[in-house]
Amino acid sequence: MKTSRPIRARIAPAAILHNYRQAKRHAPQAKAWAVVKANAYGHGQWRAVEALRGEADGFALLECENAVALREAGVTQPILMLEGVFSARDVRAIADHAITTVVHCPEQLDLVLGNRPADKPLSLYLKLNTGMNRLGFTPAKLAEARTTLAQQTGIDLTLMTHFAEADGPRGVAEQLEQFRRMTEGWAAPVCLANSAAILHHPQTHGDWVRPGIMLYGASPFAEISAETLGLQPVMTLESAIIGVQDLAPGDRVGYGGTFTADKPMRIGVVACGYADGYPRHAPSGTPIAVMGRRTKTVGRVSMDMLACDLTDIPDAGIGAPVTLWGQGIAGTVPADEVATAAGTIAYELFCALAQRVPVSLDETLTVNRK
Ligand SMILES: *Cc1c(COP(=O)(O)O)cnc(C)c1O
């Protein structure tokens, strides 16, 4: 819905394409699943699919309904269900629509094999638990699955795992070694790497990689900026100043009065709050840009508004444009910096963008089509 309230999110499809190409540049031998789960990390599943439809090797998501919808919309690339099927109906649907699915436990393997139509081939990603202990076959359960699968015909199998610390100091070595042990003598394609592994652990690239957050222009690493990684921001959250307050030393701002002016200050009130998806835990000092200048938030974020310091931006009055994150007319504020200030990650900020925020496509950025 278009609204006159000034908050807007703008999504740049060309930046998604640029970032996908960055993933491919880092893993030139591999094919890449564009991970569009969670409504493309809050960017809009269809916007991401449209941006990448001419180039993505495949699309990865969670729900069977969305996978089928992509097929029905004419997507011809492989489509992967990252948590696998949830019902017998899903099994029939993936067979009918040539959708690839993860299989991560014996129960799910039984569900798939017990409901697969006899006349249709199946493409399965067998997920191994190599140490993350979320989803995946353990070594103890793998032998039986391997025997069962060897007895099936018409199954195209890929071996996969997921790294818990590809972005951190422990890295991937232990999990990669465990993957090698578990798959010894097993000739099948492999798919291991998320964004962090694509960027930092080339030994994991294998046959397919699974870039997610990097497509949306945020960094998977706490210490390295998206810009340094050659990624372009995709989502920009913008609004405007709707109120101005002049503070005397000792005056407080917002609920709980958590911020106290220690000098005369000028405060701008921005039409953006936690009901728009801005993190309530962002403390005073979180970066924000107004009229092309970077400044800081002050006081608690409320449902519909937050405040920022305009003391050094005297020409910013009512109506002045504000960039909450992304690359906007009011300035550039990496979502990663806002996330770090709020004790979270850009993934969560993007996914939390609220339904009430109108979204438009930002076509100002262009990437040459090949
Ligand atoms: C979400 C997800 C990814 C993408 O991870 P990023 O850190 O966003 O690159 C890759 N693989 C699996 C199994 C996932 O669930």
Short mmCIF file of C-alpha atoms and ligand atoms in Angstrom, two decimals:
data_model
loop_
_atom_site.label_atom_id
_atom_site.label_comp_id
_atom_site.label_asym_id
_atom_site.label_seq_id
_atom_site.Cartn_x
_atom_site.Cartn_y
_atom_site.Cartn_z
CA MET A 1 0.00 0.00 0.00
CA LYS A 2 1.26 3.47 -0.85
CA THR A 3 1.03 5.79 2.14
CA SER A 4 1.80 9.46 2.64
CA ARG A 5 3.73 8.70 5.84
CA PRO A 6 7.28 9.27 4.61
CA ILE A 7 8.83 5.90 5.50
CA ARG A 8 9.84 3.82 2.46
CA ALA A 9 11.99 0.84 1.67
CA ARG A 10 13.65 0.82 -1.72
CA ILE A 11 15.01 -2.38 -3.22
CA ALA A 12 17.66 -2.28 -5.96
CA PRO A 13 17.34 -5.35 -8.21
CA ALA A 14 20.53 -4.46 -10.08
CA ALA A 15 22.43 -4.70 -6.80
CA ILE A 16 21.08 -8.24 -6.22
CA LEU A 17 22.36 -9.20 -9.66
CA HIS A 18 25.72 -7.54 -8.99
CA ASN A 19 26.04 -9.40 -5.68
CA TYR A 20 25.09 -12.73 -7.27
CA ARG A 21 27.83 -12.16 -9.81
CA GLN A 22 30.24 -11.48 -6.95
CA ALA A 23 29.37 -14.89 -5.50
CA LYS A 24 30.01 -16.48 -8.88
CA ARG A 25 33.28 -14.61 -9.22
CA HIS A 26 34.46 -16.05 -5.91
CA ALA A 27 33.36 -19.58 -6.79
CA PRO A 28 33.85 -19.65 -10.57
CA GLN A 29 33.81 -23.44 -10.85
CA ALA A 30 30.59 -23.88 -8.90
CA LYS A 31 26.96 -23.34 -9.67
CA ALA A 32 25.15 -21.10 -7.20
CA TRP A 33 21.76 -21.47 -5.57
CA ALA A 34 20.36 -17.98 -5.02
CA VAL A 35 18.91 -18.33 -1.53
CA VAL A 36 15.53 -16.55 -1.57
CA LYS A 37 14.07 -18.04 1.61
CA ALA A 38 12.30 -15.81 4.14
CA ASN A 39 10.83 -13.65 1.40
CA ALA A 40 14.35 -13.15 0.05
CA TYR A 41 15.57 -12.06 3.49
CA GLY A 42 12.78 -9.49 3.63
CA HIS A 43 13.46 -8.07 0.16
CA GLY A 44 10.51 -9.77 -1.53
CA GLN A 45 10.81 -13.25 -3.00
CA TRP A 46 9.54 -12.17 -6.40
CA ARG A 47 11.76 -9.12 -6.58
CA ALA A 48 14.81 -11.32 -6.00
CA VAL A 49 13.61 -13.98 -8.42
CA GLU A 50 12.94 -11.37 -11.11
CA ALA A 51 16.34 -9.77 -10.55
CA LEU A 52 18.10 -13.11 -10.97
CA ARG A 53 15.86 -15.06 -13.25
CA GLY A 54 18.08 -14.54 -16.27
CA GLU A 55 21.25 -15.66 -14.50
CA ALA A 56 20.78 -17.69 -11.33
CA ASP A 57 21.73 -21.36 -11.61
CA GLY A 58 18.96 -22.19 -9.16
CA PHE A 59 16.77 -20.84 -6.36
CA ALA A 60 16.71 -22.15 -2.79
CA LEU A 61 13.86 -21.61 -0.35
CA LEU A 62 11.84 -23.39 2.31
CA GLU A 63 8.17 -23.85 1.47
CA CYS A 64 6.83 -26.28 -1.10
CA GLU A 65 4.09 -23.78 -1.97
CA ASN A 66 6.68 -21.16 -2.89
CA ALA A 67 8.74 -23.66 -4.87
CA VAL A 68 5.67 -24.64 -6.88
CA ALA A 69 4.75 -20.97 -7.35
CA LEU A 70 8.18 -20.32 -8.87
CA ARG A 71 7.68 -23.21 -11.29
CA GLU A 72 4.21 -21.99 -12.17
CA ALA A 73 5.66 -18.55 -12.83
CA GLY A 74 7.90 -20.14 -15.43
CA VAL A 75 11.15 -20.49 -13.50
CA THR A 76 13.01 -23.24 -15.34
CA GLN A 77 16.14 -23.45 -13.15
CA PRO A 78 16.48 -26.02 -10.37
CA ILE A 79 14.62 -25.11 -7.18
CA LEU A 80 15.83 -26.47 -3.83
CA MET A 81 13.82 -26.88 -0.62
CA LEU A 82 16.37 -26.25 2.13
CA GLU A 83 14.53 -27.95 5.01
CA GLY A 84 13.14 -30.70 2.83
CA VAL A 85 9.54 -31.85 2.58
CA PHE A 86 7.03 -31.65 5.41
CA SER A 87 4.27 -33.96 4.14
CA ALA A 88 3.39 -36.69 1.65
CA ARG A 89 1.67 -34.01 -0.40
CA ASP A 90 4.97 -32.12 -0.66
CA VAL A 91 6.62 -35.27 -2.00
CA ARG A 92 4.09 -35.60 -4.80
CA ALA A 93 4.36 -31.89 -5.59
CA ILE A 94 8.15 -31.90 -5.85
CA ALA A 95 8.06 -34.95 -8.11
CA ASP A 96 5.42 -33.32 -10.31
CA HIS A 97 7.30 -30.02 -10.56
CA ALA A 98 10.87 -31.31 -10.66
CA ILE A 99 11.80 -29.60 -7.42
CA THR A 100 14.97 -30.65 -5.61
CA THR A 101 14.70 -31.34 -1.91
CA VAL A 102 16.97 -31.72 1.07
CA VAL A 103 16.65 -34.95 3.04
CA HIS A 104 18.09 -34.52 6.52
CA CYS A 105 16.94 -37.44 8.68
CA PRO A 106 15.76 -41.05 8.37
CA GLU A 107 12.13 -40.09 8.97
CA GLN A 108 12.22 -37.63 6.10
CA LEU A 109 13.92 -40.16 3.84
CA ASP A 110 11.12 -42.64 4.61
CA LEU A 111 8.54 -39.97 3.86
CA VAL A 112 10.15 -39.22 0.49
CA LEU A 113 10.73 -42.81 -0.57
CA GLY A 114 7.35 -43.95 0.70
CA ASN A 115 5.45 -41.36 -1.32
CA ARG A 116 7.49 -40.83 -4.47
CA PRO A 117 5.58 -41.58 -7.66
CA ALA A 118 7.19 -44.65 -9.25
CA ASP A 119 7.51 -43.04 -12.67
CA LYS A 120 9.22 -39.76 -11.73
CA PRO A 121 12.90 -39.09 -11.08
CA LEU A 122 13.87 -37.30 -7.89
CA SER A 123 16.70 -34.94 -7.13
CA LEU A 124 17.78 -35.18 -3.49
CA TYR A 125 20.28 -33.27 -1.36
CA LEU A 126 21.37 -35.59 1.42
CA LYS A 127 22.24 -33.34 4.33
CA LEU A 128 24.96 -34.49 6.70
CA ASN A 129 25.43 -33.27 10.25
CA THR A 130 29.15 -32.55 10.38
CA GLY A 131 29.12 -30.68 13.67
CA MET A 132 26.52 -27.93 13.63
CA ASN A 133 23.97 -30.25 15.21
CA ARG A 134 20.97 -28.61 13.64
CA LEU A 135 19.80 -30.74 10.70
CA GLY A 136 21.53 -33.67 9.03
CA PHE A 137 22.34 -37.35 9.19
CA THR A 138 24.84 -38.32 11.85
CA PRO A 139 27.58 -40.81 10.94
CA ALA A 140 25.64 -43.50 12.84
CA LYS A 141 22.50 -43.01 10.76
CA LEU A 142 24.20 -42.40 7.44
CA ALA A 143 25.22 -45.99 6.62
CA GLU A 144 21.65 -47.23 6.52
CA ALA A 145 20.50 -44.27 4.41
CA ARG A 146 23.33 -44.91 1.98
CA THR A 147 22.29 -48.55 1.61
CA THR A 148 18.63 -47.60 1.18
CA LEU A 149 19.44 -45.01 -1.46
CA ALA A 150 21.70 -47.43 -3.34
CA GLN A 151 18.66 -49.66 -3.83
CA GLN A 152 16.59 -46.88 -5.43
CA THR A 153 16.53 -46.00 -9.08
CA GLY A 154 15.88 -42.61 -10.63
CA ILE A 155 17.48 -40.65 -7.80
CA ASP A 156 19.94 -37.90 -8.51
CA LEU A 157 21.90 -37.40 -5.29
CA THR A 158 23.99 -34.49 -4.03
CA LEU A 159 25.82 -34.51 -0.69
CA MET A 160 25.51 -31.42 1.43
CA THR A 161 26.37 -29.96 4.81
CA HIS A 162 26.11 -26.55 6.46
CA PHE A 163 28.87 -24.72 8.34
CA ALA A 164 28.31 -23.28 11.80
CA GLU A 165 31.39 -21.04 11.93
CA ALA A 166 32.44 -20.22 8.39
CA ASP A 167 32.35 -16.55 9.47
CA GLY A 168 34.36 -17.03 12.66
CA PRO A 169 37.88 -17.89 13.84
CA ARG A 170 37.24 -21.64 14.09
CA GLY A 171 36.37 -21.71 10.39
CA VAL A 172 35.37 -24.85 8.51
CA ALA A 173 38.32 -27.25 8.93
CA GLU A 174 36.74 -29.62 11.46
CA GLN A 175 33.43 -29.84 9.66
CA LEU A 176 35.10 -30.23 6.28
CA GLU A 177 37.23 -33.08 7.63
CA GLN A 178 34.15 -34.75 9.09
CA PHE A 179 32.36 -34.33 5.75
CA ARG A 180 35.30 -36.04 4.01
CA ARG A 181 35.21 -38.93 6.47
CA MET A 182 31.46 -39.36 6.10
CA THR A 183 31.49 -39.30 2.31
CA GLU A 184 34.65 -41.29 1.59
CA GLY A 185 34.35 -43.33 -1.58
CA TRP A 186 31.01 -41.73 -2.42
CA ALA A 187 31.02 -40.25 -5.91
CA ALA A 188 28.34 -37.55 -5.86
CA PRO A 189 28.31 -33.78 -6.34
CA VAL A 190 28.75 -31.72 -3.15
CA CYS A 191 27.18 -28.49 -1.91
CA LEU A 192 28.64 -26.93 1.22
CA ALA A 193 29.24 -23.19 1.19
CA ASN A 194 27.09 -20.33 2.53
CA SER A 195 28.14 -16.71 1.88
CA ALA A 196 30.92 -16.73 4.48
CA ALA A 197 32.43 -19.93 3.08
CA ILE A 198 32.13 -18.66 -0.50
CA LEU A 199 34.08 -15.55 0.45
CA HIS A 200 36.69 -17.03 2.81
CA HIS A 201 37.00 -20.77 2.31
CA PRO A 202 37.51 -21.62 -1.37
CA GLN A 203 38.29 -25.25 -0.48
CA THR A 204 34.56 -25.63 0.29
CA HIS A 205 33.20 -24.48 -3.06
CA GLY A 206 32.48 -27.92 -4.53
CA ASP A 207 29.82 -28.27 -7.22
CA TRP A 208 27.18 -25.91 -5.87
CA VAL A 209 27.35 -23.01 -3.41
CA ARG A 210 24.49 -21.36 -1.48
CA PRO A 211 24.87 -17.58 -1.24
CA GLY A 212 22.24 -15.88 0.91
CA ILE A 213 23.12 -12.72 2.82
CA MET A 214 25.75 -11.60 0.32
CA LEU A 215 23.07 -11.36 -2.39
CA TYR A 216 21.37 -8.75 -0.24
CA GLY A 217 24.53 -6.69 0.12
CA ALA A 218 25.39 -7.34 3.76
CA SER A 219 28.55 -8.89 5.12
CA PRO A 220 28.56 -12.31 6.75
CA PHE A 221 31.59 -11.22 8.80
CA ALA A 222 31.51 -9.04 11.91
CA GLU A 223 34.86 -7.45 11.07
CA ILE A 224 34.66 -6.90 7.29
CA SER A 225 32.36 -4.41 5.62
CA ALA A 226 30.13 -5.32 2.70
CA GLU A 227 31.82 -2.57 0.70
CA THR A 228 35.23 -4.16 1.27
CA LEU A 229 33.76 -7.41 -0.04
CA GLY A 230 32.60 -5.65 -3.21
CA LEU A 231 28.92 -5.99 -2.33
CA GLN A 232 26.30 -3.36 -3.09
CA PRO A 233 23.50 -2.53 -0.64
CA VAL A 234 20.11 -3.72 -1.87
CA MET A 235 17.63 -2.45 0.71
CA THR A 236 17.45 1.21 1.70
CA LEU A 237 15.14 2.24 4.53
CA GLU A 238 14.32 5.92 4.36
CA SER A 239 12.02 8.33 6.09
CA ALA A 240 11.89 11.98 7.09
CA ILE A 241 12.05 14.29 10.07
CA ILE A 242 8.51 14.98 11.34
CA GLY A 243 9.34 16.93 14.50
CA VAL A 244 12.13 19.02 15.95
CA GLN A 245 12.91 19.75 19.62
CA ASP A 246 15.41 22.14 21.14
CA LEU A 247 16.87 20.74 24.34
CA ALA A 248 18.49 22.48 27.27
CA PRO A 249 21.19 20.68 29.25
CA GLY A 250 19.47 18.14 31.51
CA ASP A 251 16.47 17.57 29.22
CA ARG A 252 15.68 13.93 28.48
CA VAL A 253 14.45 12.22 25.31
CA GLY A 254 11.87 9.51 24.76
CA TYR A 255 10.38 6.71 26.86
CA GLY A 256 12.27 6.02 30.04
CA GLY A 257 14.27 9.22 29.57
CA THR A 258 17.33 7.12 28.77
CA PHE A 259 19.13 9.99 27.03
CA THR A 260 19.95 13.24 28.80
CA ALA A 261 21.31 16.26 26.94
CA ASP A 262 24.59 17.48 28.44
CA LYS A 263 24.57 20.65 26.34
CA PRO A 264 22.02 22.58 24.28
CA MET A 265 20.92 20.21 21.50
CA ARG A 266 18.61 20.08 18.54
CA ILE A 267 16.76 16.79 18.14
CA GLY A 268 14.92 15.48 15.08
CA VAL A 269 12.04 13.04 15.39
CA VAL A 270 11.98 10.49 12.56
CA ALA A 271 8.88 8.65 11.30
CA CYS A 272 10.33 5.19 11.89
CA GLY A 273 9.96 2.91 14.87
CA TYR A 274 10.07 -0.71 15.87
CA ALA A 275 6.68 -1.33 14.25
CA ASP A 276 8.41 -0.54 10.97
CA GLY A 277 11.10 -3.10 11.70
CA TYR A 278 13.73 -0.79 13.13
CA PRO A 279 15.38 -2.62 16.04
CA ARG A 280 14.05 -1.44 19.40
CA HIS A 281 17.34 -2.42 20.99
CA ALA A 282 19.32 0.09 18.91
CA PRO A 283 20.85 2.28 21.64
CA SER A 284 21.58 6.01 21.62
CA GLY A 285 24.49 6.47 19.22
CA THR A 286 23.28 4.15 16.48
CA PRO A 287 24.31 5.62 13.10
CA ILE A 288 21.69 7.33 10.94
CA ALA A 289 21.95 9.89 8.12
CA VAL A 290 20.01 13.13 7.66
CA MET A 291 20.30 15.34 4.58
CA GLY A 292 23.51 13.68 3.50
CA ARG A 293 25.17 13.90 6.93
CA ARG A 294 25.80 11.05 9.33
CA THR A 295 24.57 11.50 12.86
CA LYS A 296 23.33 9.36 15.78
CA THR A 297 20.08 8.27 17.31
CA VAL A 298 19.20 9.50 20.78
CA GLY A 299 16.91 7.86 23.35
CA ARG A 300 14.78 4.77 23.04
CA VAL A 301 13.23 3.68 19.77
CA SER A 302 9.46 3.81 20.15
CA MET A 303 6.79 2.03 18.09
CA ASP A 304 6.47 4.68 15.39
CA MET A 305 9.29 7.13 15.97
CA LEU A 306 12.87 7.53 16.95
CA ALA A 307 14.99 10.60 17.60
CA CYS A 308 18.34 11.71 16.26
CA ASP A 309 20.82 14.48 16.93
CA LEU A 310 20.51 17.45 14.55
CA THR A 311 22.75 19.79 16.53
CA ASP A 312 25.36 19.81 13.77
CA ILE A 313 22.86 19.73 10.90
CA PRO A 314 21.13 23.09 11.50
CA ASP A 315 19.45 23.22 8.09
CA ALA A 316 17.62 19.92 8.71
CA GLY A 317 14.04 20.73 9.65
CA ILE A 318 10.65 19.13 9.24
CA GLY A 319 10.61 17.10 6.03
CA ALA A 320 14.39 16.57 5.89
CA PRO A 321 15.17 13.17 4.39
CA VAL A 322 16.59 10.44 6.61
CA THR A 323 18.37 7.21 5.73
CA LEU A 324 17.94 4.55 8.41
CA TRP A 325 20.10 2.05 6.52
CA GLY A 326 21.27 1.46 2.98
CA GLN A 327 22.26 3.97 0.34
CA GLY A 328 19.68 6.72 0.14
CA ILE A 329 19.26 10.33 -0.82
CA ALA A 330 19.99 11.31 2.78
CA GLY A 331 23.25 9.37 2.89
CA THR A 332 24.76 5.94 3.26
CA VAL A 333 24.48 3.90 6.44
CA PRO A 334 25.49 0.23 6.09
CA ALA A 335 22.79 -2.03 7.56
CA ASP A 336 25.64 -3.98 9.15
CA GLU A 337 26.57 -0.93 11.25
CA VAL A 338 23.01 -0.44 12.49
CA ALA A 339 22.78 -4.15 13.25
CA THR A 340 26.06 -4.18 15.16
CA ALA A 341 24.97 -1.18 17.23
CA ALA A 342 21.72 -2.99 18.05
CA GLY A 343 23.48 -6.24 18.97
CA THR A 344 22.17 -8.17 15.99
CA ILE A 345 23.00 -8.94 12.37
CA ALA A 346 21.76 -7.38 9.14
CA TYR A 347 19.96 -10.65 8.33
CA GLU A 348 17.56 -9.93 11.18
CA LEU A 349 17.03 -6.26 10.27
CA PHE A 350 16.13 -7.16 6.69
CA CYS A 351 13.82 -10.01 7.65
CA ALA A 352 12.07 -7.81 10.21
CA LEU A 353 11.08 -5.08 7.74
CA ALA A 354 7.41 -4.60 8.58
CA GLN A 355 4.50 -5.12 6.25
CA ARG A 356 3.35 -1.54 6.79
CA VAL A 357 6.47 -0.11 5.13
CA PRO A 358 5.75 0.60 1.45
CA VAL A 359 8.39 -0.92 -0.81
CA SER A 360 9.40 0.37 -4.21
CA LEU A 361 11.97 -0.72 -6.74
CA ASP A 362 15.10 1.36 -6.97
CA GLU A 363 16.15 1.36 -10.61
CA THR A 364 18.72 4.13 -10.24
CA LEU A 365 21.49 1.58 -9.95
CA THR A 366 22.09 -0.38 -13.09
CA VAL A 367 24.23 -3.32 -13.98
CA ASN A 368 24.92 -4.21 -17.57
CA ARG A 369 23.00 -7.28 -18.65
CA LYS A 370 25.34 -9.81 -20.19
C1 LIG B 1 20.05 -19.72 4.73
C2 LIG B 1 20.97 -20.76 4.27
C3 LIG B 1 22.07 -20.45 3.48
C4 LIG B 1 22.51 -19.04 3.17
O1 LIG B 1 23.33 -18.58 4.23
P1 LIG B 1 23.97 -17.13 4.20
O2 LIG B 1 24.76 -17.04 5.47
O3 LIG B 1 22.84 -16.16 4.21
O4 LIG B 1 24.78 -17.04 2.98
C5 LIG B 1 22.83 -21.51 2.99
N1 LIG B 1 22.51 -22.78 3.29
C6 LIG B 1 21.47 -23.10 4.06
C7 LIG B 1 21.19 -24.54 4.36
C8 LIG B 1 20.67 -22.12 4.59
O5 LIG B 1 19.63 -22.45 5.36
#
